[in-house]
Amino acid sequence: MPTFHTYDGTELAYHLVGEGTPLICLPGGPMRASTYFGTLGGLAAHRQLVLLDLRGTGDSAAPDDPATYRCDRQAEDVEALRAHLGLERVDLLAHSAAGDLAALYAARHPERLRNLVLVAPTTGATGIPVAVPEAREAAALRCSEPWYEDALAALEEIWAGRMTGELRARTRPFLYARWDAAAQEHAAGSSAQINAEAAAEYAAEGAFDPAETVPALRALEAPVLVLAGEYDTVTTPDRAAELAALFPHAEFAVQRGAAHFPWTDDAGAFARTVEAFLDPEVHSVRAGGIRLAHRVWGDPAAPPVVLAHGRCGNSGDWAHIAAGLAATHRVYAFDFRGHGLSDWPGRYSFELFRDDLHGFLEARNLAGATVVGHSMGGAAAYLLAERHPGLIGRLVIEEAPPPFPLDPPRPAPERPAGELDFDWPLVPAIDAQLNDPDPAGPELLGDITAPTLIIGGGPSSRIDQEDLAWMARRIPGAEHVTIDAGHLVHTERPEEFLAALRSFGI
């Protein structure tokens, strides 16, 4: 367990979890030991979590002066940790009450922040008040729970200004999306992990000066992610959105079905959102309520090309092709819903993937772009081109499933063991549509007006090449080429694939 000495000589401890670029994590509570973070929903698989035990909590020593528990005085502890780690700038994550600590650190040391993640943050440092009516509405979303009436009564007492340990314990079910055994175990450690004396001093008089802090935050250059839980009664999504609006470079996200500890409610959703934000090569847009992660290459002023991956893939599949196109194009590759770092909402169909592509083009103002779609992505692209002629400038369909029923039908799939980088329910959902597609599909191909190139993978492909040839005849003016590579043409024969694109005028 590593330690360091902060500005007043107090010895503070921190814990390292995982490997990768460090992410300093400040625990809430207030003044709760950092052990409750765990691996932050698996985020430690991508980042080295530096879990700080605030002074007087966990393995950190108590200070000689209890007045230094005050939030503003702990901002220099964060700076001391940064210096101890030898980092010029830091990625910083703060949860709950530590949101105020992180806000004060950002205001005081803006040049030291590279990225800031605020998870269900409190807002005392910025002067944004707790909105009891909104919190009551958030609580009402849980009205069908068996514990609701008792927990709400305790919460009303707290909102009225009467806080006791017993009342706080009764309200804990509101902090979790599911009050199951795992949540109860996580909550049970709270009392022992919180330093009550320190917590009483944390927001003491003088800790916060919004008139000084807010202008500093409005000038912050570092990107900020404010992540709220849909069911959170501590910091409701509306309050979190108000906080996000203070920062000039903020992204605001609501984790559906989550409360105050979103990484315990849906670890994957939490880790994907935070990882996408922290990765400098990944950007995010919202389309139809879905967050779509994407990567970008090339000159912003160059003609745009959008790359749409196949089922169970992600935007990284296009890296080689994107590099080849980036010399003359602005290249975008995004993750469809249920794939990679985009949201995994649990509902999937070709039509929803079509809508993802449509929403992405609109969100990035890419009407008229060339769209290159592989397999499922190609189907989404031709469905969009049918429905919105003129939206796509040029269309390339690589090994996309034709709109004919599979013969023989595909049997029910079995989920493979282990972690997946896609949401398994999309596989049976799409298989069902492949077995029984829209009977109007073949006729709708004739509505496509975009210049179209269909690329087939030859006899080793699992797609019937005669069906691809029929599609090319059905789409007005479409060209058809075959590259003997199997289903993954752009992966197996990238140079020939790029040559085909260039011959098509891309």
Short mmCIF file of C-alpha atoms in Angstrom, two decimals:
data_model
loop_
_atom_site.label_atom_id
_atom_site.label_comp_id
_atom_site.label_asym_id
_atom_site.label_seq_id
_atom_site.Cartn_x
_atom_site.Cartn_y
_atom_site.Cartn_z
CA MET A 1 0.00 0.00 0.00
CA PRO A 2 1.75 3.20 -1.18
CA THR A 3 1.61 6.40 0.86
CA PHE A 4 2.69 10.02 0.56
CA HIS A 5 2.77 13.10 2.79
CA THR A 6 0.52 16.01 2.00
CA TYR A 7 0.93 19.74 2.62
CA ASP A 8 0.54 19.58 6.43
CA GLY A 9 2.59 16.41 6.89
CA THR A 10 -0.39 14.05 7.16
CA GLU A 11 0.41 10.64 5.66
CA LEU A 12 -2.20 9.61 3.10
CA ALA A 13 -2.63 6.21 1.50
CA TYR A 14 -3.83 5.17 -1.92
CA HIS A 15 -4.52 1.86 -3.61
CA LEU A 16 -3.62 0.83 -7.16
CA VAL A 17 -6.10 -1.36 -9.04
CA GLY A 18 -5.56 -2.43 -12.64
CA GLU A 19 -3.05 -1.28 -15.23
CA GLY A 20 -2.82 1.47 -17.80
CA THR A 21 -2.99 5.24 -17.70
CA PRO A 22 -3.62 6.38 -14.11
CA LEU A 23 -7.09 7.61 -13.14
CA ILE A 24 -7.18 9.28 -9.72
CA CYS A 25 -10.45 8.42 -7.98
CA LEU A 26 -11.87 10.51 -5.14
CA PRO A 27 -14.45 8.75 -2.91
CA GLY A 28 -17.66 10.29 -1.66
CA GLY A 29 -19.54 9.55 1.54
CA PRO A 30 -18.59 12.20 2.45
CA MET A 31 -15.32 10.90 3.88
CA ARG A 32 -15.75 7.23 2.99
CA ALA A 33 -12.79 4.91 2.49
CA SER A 34 -12.08 4.22 -1.17
CA THR A 35 -12.55 0.45 -0.92
CA TYR A 36 -16.22 0.79 -1.95
CA PHE A 37 -15.08 1.65 -5.49
CA GLY A 38 -13.96 -1.92 -6.13
CA THR A 39 -12.88 -2.05 -9.78
CA LEU A 40 -15.45 0.60 -10.79
CA GLY A 41 -17.45 -1.87 -12.82
CA GLY A 42 -14.42 -3.28 -14.60
CA LEU A 43 -12.95 0.10 -15.54
CA ALA A 44 -9.73 -1.21 -14.01
CA ALA A 45 -9.35 -3.45 -17.06
CA HIS A 46 -8.61 -0.31 -19.08
CA ARG A 47 -7.17 2.10 -16.53
CA GLN A 48 -4.98 1.99 -13.45
CA LEU A 49 -7.28 3.23 -10.72
CA VAL A 50 -5.52 5.33 -8.09
CA LEU A 51 -7.98 5.08 -5.20
CA LEU A 52 -7.22 7.79 -2.67
CA ASP A 53 -8.19 7.31 0.97
CA LEU A 54 -9.01 10.84 2.07
CA ARG A 55 -7.42 11.98 5.31
CA GLY A 56 -8.77 10.12 8.29
CA THR A 57 -10.38 7.36 6.18
CA GLY A 58 -9.29 3.87 5.21
CA ASP A 59 -5.54 3.51 5.53
CA SER A 60 -4.81 7.24 5.65
CA ALA A 61 -3.81 8.90 8.90
CA ALA A 62 -6.01 11.36 10.74
CA PRO A 63 -4.68 14.93 10.67
CA ASP A 64 -3.57 16.75 13.81
CA ASP A 65 -6.09 19.50 13.05
CA PRO A 66 -9.67 18.24 12.49
CA ALA A 67 -10.48 21.54 10.74
CA THR A 68 -8.48 20.26 7.76
CA TYR A 69 -11.28 17.78 7.04
CA ARG A 70 -13.07 20.72 5.45
CA CYS A 71 -13.52 20.12 1.74
CA ASP A 72 -11.64 23.16 0.47
CA ARG A 73 -8.60 22.27 2.59
CA GLN A 74 -8.46 18.80 1.07
CA ALA A 75 -8.03 20.15 -2.45
CA GLU A 76 -4.32 20.45 -1.74
CA ASP A 77 -4.24 16.74 -0.81
CA VAL A 78 -5.26 15.97 -4.40
CA GLU A 79 -2.51 18.25 -5.69
CA ALA A 80 0.02 16.58 -3.40
CA LEU A 81 -0.99 13.18 -4.80
CA ARG A 82 -0.55 14.45 -8.35
CA ALA A 83 2.95 15.70 -7.55
CA HIS A 84 3.78 12.47 -5.74
CA LEU A 85 2.79 10.43 -8.80
CA GLY A 86 4.95 12.65 -11.00
CA LEU A 87 2.11 13.48 -13.38
CA GLU A 88 2.06 16.79 -15.23
CA ARG A 89 -1.71 16.51 -15.74
CA VAL A 90 -4.21 14.02 -14.40
CA ASP A 91 -7.42 12.29 -15.27
CA LEU A 92 -9.64 12.70 -12.21
CA LEU A 93 -12.83 10.86 -11.26
CA ALA A 94 -14.95 11.92 -8.30
CA HIS A 95 -18.06 10.32 -6.89
CA SER A 96 -20.89 11.86 -4.89
CA ALA A 97 -19.62 14.28 -2.21
CA ALA A 98 -16.17 14.21 -3.79
CA GLY A 99 -17.73 16.05 -6.71
CA ASP A 100 -17.40 19.19 -4.60
CA LEU A 101 -13.77 18.37 -3.84
CA ALA A 102 -13.04 17.84 -7.53
CA ALA A 103 -14.79 21.11 -8.44
CA LEU A 104 -12.62 23.01 -5.97
CA TYR A 105 -9.49 21.30 -7.27
CA ALA A 106 -10.46 22.14 -10.85
CA ALA A 107 -11.04 25.78 -9.93
CA ARG A 108 -7.74 26.01 -8.07
CA HIS A 109 -5.52 23.93 -10.38
CA PRO A 110 -7.14 23.98 -13.85
CA GLU A 111 -3.81 23.52 -15.62
CA ARG A 112 -3.31 20.17 -13.89
CA LEU A 113 -6.47 18.54 -15.25
CA ARG A 114 -6.55 16.56 -18.48
CA ASN A 115 -10.05 15.08 -18.02
CA LEU A 116 -12.61 15.28 -15.23
CA VAL A 117 -15.33 12.69 -14.56
CA LEU A 118 -18.04 13.59 -12.05
CA VAL A 119 -20.21 10.60 -11.09
CA ALA A 120 -23.49 11.39 -9.29
CA PRO A 121 -21.77 14.51 -7.93
CA THR A 122 -23.02 16.77 -5.19
CA THR A 123 -23.19 20.48 -6.05
CA GLY A 124 -22.48 22.45 -2.87
CA ALA A 125 -19.26 23.95 -4.23
CA THR A 126 -21.15 25.51 -7.13
CA GLY A 127 -24.10 26.73 -5.10
CA ILE A 128 -26.64 24.58 -6.96
CA PRO A 129 -29.18 23.68 -4.27
CA VAL A 130 -30.70 20.29 -3.65
CA ALA A 131 -34.12 20.29 -5.31
CA VAL A 132 -36.42 18.28 -3.05
CA PRO A 133 -39.36 18.22 -5.51
CA GLU A 134 -37.12 16.69 -8.19
CA ALA A 135 -35.66 14.23 -5.70
CA ARG A 136 -39.18 13.26 -4.63
CA GLU A 137 -40.06 12.62 -8.28
CA ALA A 138 -36.98 10.44 -8.67
CA ALA A 139 -37.93 8.53 -5.53
CA ALA A 140 -41.44 7.97 -6.89
CA LEU A 141 -39.95 5.97 -9.75
CA ARG A 142 -39.35 3.23 -7.16
CA CYS A 143 -42.88 3.23 -5.77
CA SER A 144 -43.48 -0.43 -6.61
CA GLU A 145 -40.61 -1.60 -4.40
CA PRO A 146 -41.54 -3.31 -1.12
CA TRP A 147 -39.23 -1.05 0.87
CA TYR A 148 -40.48 2.16 -0.74
CA GLU A 149 -42.88 3.50 1.91
CA ASP A 150 -40.47 3.12 4.82
CA ALA A 151 -37.48 4.45 2.88
CA LEU A 152 -39.47 7.43 1.61
CA ALA A 153 -40.64 8.31 5.12
CA ALA A 154 -37.02 8.33 6.27
CA LEU A 155 -36.01 10.40 3.26
CA GLU A 156 -38.72 12.96 4.03
CA GLU A 157 -37.29 13.30 7.55
CA ILE A 158 -33.84 13.96 6.11
CA TRP A 159 -35.20 16.52 3.65
CA ALA A 160 -36.83 18.24 6.61
CA GLY A 161 -33.40 18.64 8.21
CA ARG A 162 -33.39 15.71 10.63
CA MET A 163 -30.42 13.46 9.83
CA THR A 164 -29.56 10.44 11.95
CA GLY A 165 -27.66 7.25 11.25
CA GLU A 166 -30.87 5.25 11.56
CA LEU A 167 -32.67 7.43 9.00
CA ARG A 168 -29.74 7.25 6.63
CA ALA A 169 -29.69 3.45 6.84
CA ARG A 170 -33.40 3.23 6.02
CA THR A 171 -32.93 5.32 2.84
CA ARG A 172 -30.10 3.21 1.42
CA PRO A 173 -32.30 1.19 -0.96
CA PHE A 174 -32.82 4.41 -2.93
CA LEU A 175 -29.09 4.48 -3.69
CA TYR A 176 -29.21 1.28 -5.76
CA ALA A 177 -31.24 0.26 -8.79
CA ARG A 178 -31.86 -3.17 -7.26
CA TRP A 179 -31.96 -3.71 -3.51
CA ASP A 180 -30.61 -7.24 -3.87
CA ALA A 181 -27.98 -9.14 -1.91
CA ALA A 182 -25.09 -7.49 -3.77
CA ALA A 183 -26.44 -3.99 -3.12
CA GLN A 184 -27.10 -4.77 0.51
CA GLU A 185 -23.56 -6.07 0.94
CA HIS A 186 -22.15 -2.94 -0.72
CA ALA A 187 -24.29 -0.70 1.49
CA ALA A 188 -23.48 -2.62 4.68
CA GLY A 189 -19.88 -1.43 4.59
CA SER A 190 -20.85 2.22 4.53
CA SER A 191 -21.00 2.89 8.28
CA ALA A 192 -17.64 1.35 9.01
CA GLN A 193 -16.00 3.03 6.03
CA ILE A 194 -17.18 6.58 6.80
CA ASN A 195 -15.34 8.77 9.31
CA ALA A 196 -18.29 10.48 10.99
CA GLU A 197 -16.17 13.19 12.63
CA ALA A 198 -14.58 14.05 9.28
CA ALA A 199 -17.94 13.96 7.51
CA ALA A 200 -19.31 16.53 9.97
CA GLU A 201 -16.50 18.93 9.07
CA TYR A 202 -16.48 18.31 5.31
CA ALA A 203 -19.01 20.98 4.35
CA ALA A 204 -18.48 23.21 7.38
CA GLU A 205 -18.95 26.95 7.13
CA GLY A 206 -16.43 28.47 4.75
CA ALA A 207 -15.87 25.30 2.74
CA PHE A 208 -17.62 26.61 -0.34
CA ASP A 209 -17.55 29.96 -2.13
CA PRO A 210 -19.62 29.57 -5.32
CA ALA A 211 -19.01 33.20 -6.31
CA GLU A 212 -15.33 32.35 -6.66
CA THR A 213 -15.61 28.76 -7.87
CA VAL A 214 -18.21 29.05 -10.62
CA PRO A 215 -16.33 31.65 -12.76
CA ALA A 216 -13.22 29.48 -12.56
CA LEU A 217 -15.16 26.42 -13.72
CA ARG A 218 -16.70 28.35 -16.60
CA ALA A 219 -13.14 28.95 -17.85
CA LEU A 220 -11.98 25.34 -17.43
CA GLU A 221 -10.39 24.02 -20.63
CA ALA A 222 -10.37 20.35 -19.64
CA PRO A 223 -13.18 18.11 -20.95
CA VAL A 224 -15.71 17.15 -18.28
CA LEU A 225 -18.12 14.21 -18.10
CA VAL A 226 -21.04 14.54 -15.70
CA LEU A 227 -22.69 11.14 -15.25
CA ALA A 228 -26.02 10.87 -13.42
CA GLY A 229 -28.16 7.90 -12.48
CA GLU A 230 -31.74 7.91 -13.72
CA TYR A 231 -33.08 6.98 -10.25
CA ASP A 232 -30.66 9.01 -8.13
CA THR A 233 -32.34 10.94 -5.32
CA VAL A 234 -29.07 12.53 -4.12
CA THR A 235 -28.20 14.35 -7.33
CA THR A 236 -31.05 14.05 -9.80
CA PRO A 237 -30.36 14.14 -13.54
CA ASP A 238 -31.75 17.68 -13.74
CA ARG A 239 -29.35 18.92 -11.05
CA ALA A 240 -26.47 17.10 -12.71
CA ALA A 241 -27.37 18.70 -16.05
CA GLU A 242 -27.33 22.12 -14.39
CA LEU A 243 -23.84 21.37 -13.09
CA ALA A 244 -22.66 20.20 -16.51
CA ALA A 245 -23.88 23.46 -18.05
CA LEU A 246 -21.29 25.37 -16.01
CA PHE A 247 -18.38 23.81 -17.89
CA PRO A 248 -17.48 24.99 -21.40
CA HIS A 249 -16.45 21.48 -22.57
CA ALA A 250 -18.87 19.17 -20.83
CA GLU A 251 -20.57 15.95 -21.82
CA PHE A 252 -23.68 14.99 -19.86
CA ALA A 253 -24.92 11.43 -19.62
CA VAL A 254 -27.75 9.72 -17.75
CA GLN A 255 -27.24 6.03 -17.06
CA ARG A 256 -30.64 4.43 -17.49
CA GLY A 257 -31.75 2.12 -14.73
CA ALA A 258 -29.01 3.34 -12.37
CA ALA A 259 -29.10 5.18 -9.07
CA HIS A 260 -26.29 6.67 -6.95
CA PHE A 261 -23.70 3.93 -7.52
CA PRO A 262 -24.02 3.39 -11.28
CA TRP A 263 -21.08 0.99 -11.56
CA THR A 264 -22.85 -1.44 -9.22
CA ASP A 265 -26.15 -1.14 -11.11
CA ASP A 266 -24.79 -1.82 -14.61
CA ALA A 267 -21.04 -2.25 -14.63
CA GLY A 268 -20.77 -2.51 -18.41
CA ALA A 269 -22.78 0.61 -19.15
CA PHE A 270 -20.75 2.60 -16.64
CA ALA A 271 -17.35 1.39 -17.84
CA ARG A 272 -18.18 1.90 -21.52
CA THR A 273 -19.34 5.48 -20.96
CA VAL A 274 -16.32 6.46 -18.89
CA GLU A 275 -13.83 4.60 -21.09
CA ALA A 276 -15.20 6.24 -24.23
CA PHE A 277 -14.93 9.67 -22.61
CA LEU A 278 -11.37 9.15 -21.40
CA ASP A 279 -10.01 7.65 -24.62
CA PRO A 280 -8.61 10.58 -26.64
CA GLU A 281 -9.28 8.70 -29.90
CA VAL A 282 -12.98 8.14 -29.17
CA HIS A 283 -15.78 10.69 -29.50
CA SER A 284 -19.47 10.36 -28.69
CA VAL A 285 -22.71 11.76 -30.05
CA ARG A 286 -26.32 11.10 -29.07
CA ALA A 287 -28.79 9.92 -31.67
CA GLY A 288 -32.33 8.98 -30.75
CA GLY A 289 -31.36 8.80 -27.09
CA ILE A 290 -28.48 6.39 -27.82
CA ARG A 291 -24.86 7.34 -27.23
CA LEU A 292 -22.80 6.36 -30.28
CA ALA A 293 -19.04 6.18 -29.86
CA HIS A 294 -16.92 6.85 -32.92
CA ARG A 295 -13.41 7.46 -34.20
CA VAL A 296 -12.26 10.07 -36.69
CA TRP A 297 -9.34 10.36 -39.13
CA GLY A 298 -8.24 12.88 -41.73
CA ASP A 299 -8.64 16.56 -42.56
CA PRO A 300 -11.93 18.03 -41.30
CA ALA A 301 -12.29 19.91 -44.57
CA ALA A 302 -11.95 16.80 -46.75
CA PRO A 303 -14.95 14.93 -48.24
CA PRO A 304 -16.56 12.74 -45.56
CA VAL A 305 -16.73 8.94 -45.55
CA VAL A 306 -18.67 7.01 -42.89
CA LEU A 307 -17.70 3.39 -42.18
CA ALA A 308 -20.37 1.08 -40.70
CA HIS A 309 -19.14 -2.19 -39.20
CA GLY A 310 -20.70 -5.64 -39.26
CA ARG A 311 -22.49 -7.58 -36.53
CA CYS A 312 -20.38 -8.27 -33.42
CA GLY A 313 -17.68 -5.89 -34.68
CA ASN A 314 -16.88 -2.28 -33.84
CA SER A 315 -15.32 0.84 -35.29
CA GLY A 316 -11.81 -0.48 -34.64
CA ASP A 317 -12.34 -3.04 -37.39
CA TRP A 318 -11.89 -0.26 -39.94
CA ALA A 319 -8.52 1.06 -38.70
CA HIS A 320 -6.51 -0.05 -41.76
CA ILE A 321 -9.12 1.09 -44.27
CA ALA A 322 -9.60 4.40 -42.44
CA ALA A 323 -5.86 5.07 -42.55
CA GLY A 324 -5.88 4.41 -46.29
CA LEU A 325 -8.80 6.75 -46.90
CA ALA A 326 -7.66 9.51 -44.53
CA ALA A 327 -5.15 10.96 -47.00
CA THR A 328 -8.00 12.32 -49.11
CA HIS A 329 -11.09 12.07 -46.87
CA ARG A 330 -12.45 12.89 -43.44
CA VAL A 331 -13.22 9.39 -42.18
CA TYR A 332 -15.74 8.48 -39.47
CA ALA A 333 -16.21 4.97 -38.05
CA PHE A 334 -18.84 4.50 -35.35
CA ASP A 335 -20.02 1.70 -33.08
CA PHE A 336 -23.64 0.67 -33.60
CA ARG A 337 -25.79 0.29 -30.49
CA GLY A 338 -24.96 -2.90 -28.63
CA HIS A 339 -21.37 -2.86 -29.94
CA GLY A 340 -18.06 -1.60 -28.63
CA LEU A 341 -18.23 1.57 -26.56
CA SER A 342 -21.71 2.69 -27.64
CA ASP A 343 -24.78 2.15 -25.46
CA TRP A 344 -26.17 -1.37 -25.13
CA PRO A 345 -29.92 -0.77 -24.76
CA GLY A 346 -30.94 -4.43 -25.17
CA ARG A 347 -33.29 -4.00 -28.18
CA TYR A 348 -31.95 -4.64 -31.68
CA SER A 349 -33.10 -4.89 -35.27
CA PHE A 350 -31.90 -3.91 -38.71
CA GLU A 351 -34.30 -0.96 -38.55
CA LEU A 352 -32.77 0.26 -35.29
CA PHE A 353 -29.27 -0.03 -36.77
CA ARG A 354 -30.56 1.91 -39.78
CA ASP A 355 -31.77 4.59 -37.37
CA ASP A 356 -28.36 4.65 -35.66
CA LEU A 357 -26.71 5.40 -38.99
CA HIS A 358 -29.32 8.04 -39.79
CA GLY A 359 -28.91 9.66 -36.37
CA PHE A 360 -25.13 9.62 -36.65
CA LEU A 361 -25.18 11.33 -40.04
CA GLU A 362 -27.50 14.01 -38.68
CA ALA A 363 -25.62 14.48 -35.40
CA ARG A 364 -22.33 15.02 -37.26
CA ASN A 365 -23.97 17.03 -40.09
CA LEU A 366 -22.85 14.50 -42.69
CA ALA A 367 -25.72 14.58 -45.19
CA GLY A 368 -24.31 13.66 -48.58
CA ALA A 369 -21.40 11.65 -47.15
CA THR A 370 -20.18 8.44 -48.72
CA VAL A 371 -21.24 5.46 -46.60
CA VAL A 372 -19.37 2.15 -46.64
CA GLY A 373 -21.16 -0.65 -44.81
CA HIS A 374 -19.97 -4.18 -44.09
CA SER A 375 -22.45 -7.03 -43.57
CA MET A 376 -24.99 -5.81 -40.98
CA GLY A 377 -23.68 -2.26 -41.46
CA GLY A 378 -24.22 -2.62 -45.19
CA ALA A 379 -27.81 -3.72 -44.62
CA ALA A 380 -28.39 -0.73 -42.35
CA ALA A 381 -26.94 1.49 -45.07
CA TYR A 382 -29.10 0.21 -47.90
CA LEU A 383 -32.20 0.37 -45.69
CA LEU A 384 -31.41 4.02 -45.00
CA ALA A 385 -30.72 4.74 -48.67
CA GLU A 386 -34.13 3.26 -49.56
CA ARG A 387 -35.96 5.34 -47.00
CA HIS A 388 -34.12 8.65 -47.44
CA PRO A 389 -32.92 9.04 -51.03
CA GLY A 390 -30.38 11.83 -51.25
CA LEU A 391 -29.13 11.52 -47.65
CA ILE A 392 -26.24 9.29 -48.70
CA GLY A 393 -23.94 10.64 -51.40
CA ARG A 394 -22.34 7.38 -52.52
CA LEU A 395 -23.06 3.91 -51.13
CA VAL A 396 -20.74 0.90 -50.82
CA ILE A 397 -22.30 -2.37 -49.69
CA GLU A 398 -19.74 -4.98 -48.68
CA GLU A 399 -21.05 -8.52 -48.19
CA ALA A 400 -24.42 -7.36 -46.79
CA PRO A 401 -27.19 -9.92 -46.30
CA PRO A 402 -29.72 -9.64 -49.15
CA PRO A 403 -33.40 -9.19 -48.24
CA PHE A 404 -34.25 -12.86 -48.79
CA PRO A 405 -35.03 -15.52 -46.13
CA LEU A 406 -32.09 -17.75 -45.21
CA ASP A 407 -32.43 -21.22 -46.65
CA PRO A 408 -32.04 -23.23 -44.53
CA PRO A 409 -33.04 -20.98 -41.61
CA ARG A 410 -30.36 -20.25 -39.04
CA PRO A 411 -30.87 -22.29 -35.83
CA ALA A 412 -31.14 -20.71 -32.40
CA PRO A 413 -27.62 -19.54 -31.41
CA GLU A 414 -25.84 -20.41 -28.17
CA ARG A 415 -24.06 -17.70 -26.29
CA PRO A 416 -20.30 -18.24 -26.11
CA ALA A 417 -18.66 -18.30 -22.69
CA GLY A 418 -16.82 -15.32 -21.25
CA GLU A 419 -16.98 -11.57 -21.66
CA LEU A 420 -18.15 -10.19 -25.01
CA ASP A 421 -17.50 -6.78 -26.54
CA PHE A 422 -21.03 -6.77 -27.95
CA ASP A 423 -24.45 -7.31 -26.41
CA TRP A 424 -25.43 -10.95 -26.94
CA PRO A 425 -29.21 -10.35 -27.43
CA LEU A 426 -28.48 -8.67 -30.76
CA VAL A 427 -27.38 -12.03 -32.22
CA PRO A 428 -30.69 -13.92 -31.86
CA ALA A 429 -32.62 -10.74 -32.75
CA ILE A 430 -30.81 -10.32 -36.06
CA ASP A 431 -30.85 -14.05 -36.79
CA ALA A 432 -34.65 -13.95 -36.50
CA GLN A 433 -34.81 -11.16 -39.08
CA LEU A 434 -32.40 -12.96 -41.40
CA ASN A 435 -34.68 -15.99 -41.27
CA ASP A 436 -37.83 -13.95 -41.85
CA PRO A 437 -37.05 -10.57 -43.46
CA ASP A 438 -39.52 -7.90 -44.56
CA PRO A 439 -41.21 -9.31 -47.69
CA ALA A 440 -41.20 -5.82 -49.21
CA GLY A 441 -37.40 -5.69 -48.99
CA PRO A 442 -36.55 -6.80 -52.55
CA GLU A 443 -38.82 -4.18 -54.13
CA LEU A 444 -37.53 -1.37 -51.93
CA LEU A 445 -34.03 -1.74 -53.35
CA GLY A 446 -35.32 -0.01 -56.45
CA ASP A 447 -35.86 3.17 -54.40
CA ILE A 448 -32.12 3.69 -53.90
CA THR A 449 -30.88 6.69 -55.88
CA ALA A 450 -27.31 6.97 -54.53
CA PRO A 451 -24.54 5.68 -56.81
CA THR A 452 -23.93 2.21 -55.40
CA LEU A 453 -21.08 -0.30 -55.40
CA ILE A 454 -21.68 -3.85 -54.16
CA ILE A 455 -18.57 -5.78 -53.13
CA GLY A 456 -18.80 -9.56 -52.81
CA GLY A 457 -16.28 -11.91 -51.24
CA GLY A 458 -16.45 -14.68 -53.80
CA PRO A 459 -17.15 -18.40 -53.42
CA SER A 460 -15.67 -18.71 -49.92
CA SER A 461 -18.16 -16.18 -48.55
CA ARG A 462 -21.15 -17.28 -46.49
CA ILE A 463 -23.29 -14.82 -48.49
CA ASP A 464 -24.83 -16.20 -51.68
CA GLN A 465 -22.96 -14.31 -54.40
CA GLU A 466 -25.81 -14.75 -56.87
CA ASP A 467 -28.03 -12.84 -54.43
CA LEU A 468 -25.52 -9.98 -54.37
CA ALA A 469 -25.50 -9.95 -58.16
CA TRP A 470 -29.31 -9.78 -58.12
CA MET A 471 -29.16 -6.82 -55.69
CA ALA A 472 -26.79 -5.03 -58.03
CA ARG A 473 -29.24 -5.48 -60.91
CA ARG A 474 -32.16 -4.31 -58.76
CA ILE A 475 -30.49 -1.09 -57.53
CA PRO A 476 -30.54 1.45 -60.37
CA GLY A 477 -27.08 1.87 -61.89
CA ALA A 478 -25.31 -0.22 -59.24
CA GLU A 479 -21.83 -1.64 -59.89
CA HIS A 480 -20.78 -5.08 -58.68
CA VAL A 481 -17.25 -6.35 -58.06
CA THR A 482 -15.95 -9.55 -56.49
CA ILE A 483 -12.78 -9.81 -54.42
CA ASP A 484 -12.01 -13.42 -53.54
CA ALA A 485 -11.60 -12.95 -49.79
CA GLY A 486 -14.61 -14.49 -48.06
CA HIS A 487 -16.94 -12.46 -45.88
CA LEU A 488 -14.32 -10.10 -44.41
CA VAL A 489 -13.15 -8.49 -47.63
CA HIS A 490 -11.86 -5.24 -46.12
CA THR A 491 -9.92 -7.19 -43.49
CA GLU A 492 -8.52 -9.99 -45.60
CA ARG A 493 -7.75 -7.97 -48.76
CA PRO A 494 -7.53 -4.34 -47.62
CA GLU A 495 -5.47 -3.05 -50.54
CA GLU A 496 -7.77 -4.59 -53.12
CA PHE A 497 -10.75 -3.26 -51.19
CA LEU A 498 -9.28 0.24 -51.21
CA ALA A 499 -8.53 -0.06 -54.93
CA ALA A 500 -12.17 -0.93 -55.56
CA LEU A 501 -13.27 2.14 -53.62
CA ARG A 502 -10.92 4.35 -55.62
CA SER A 503 -12.18 2.92 -58.89
CA PHE A 504 -15.69 3.80 -57.72
CA GLY A 505 -14.61 7.41 -57.22
CA ILE A 506 -13.94 7.45 -53.48
#
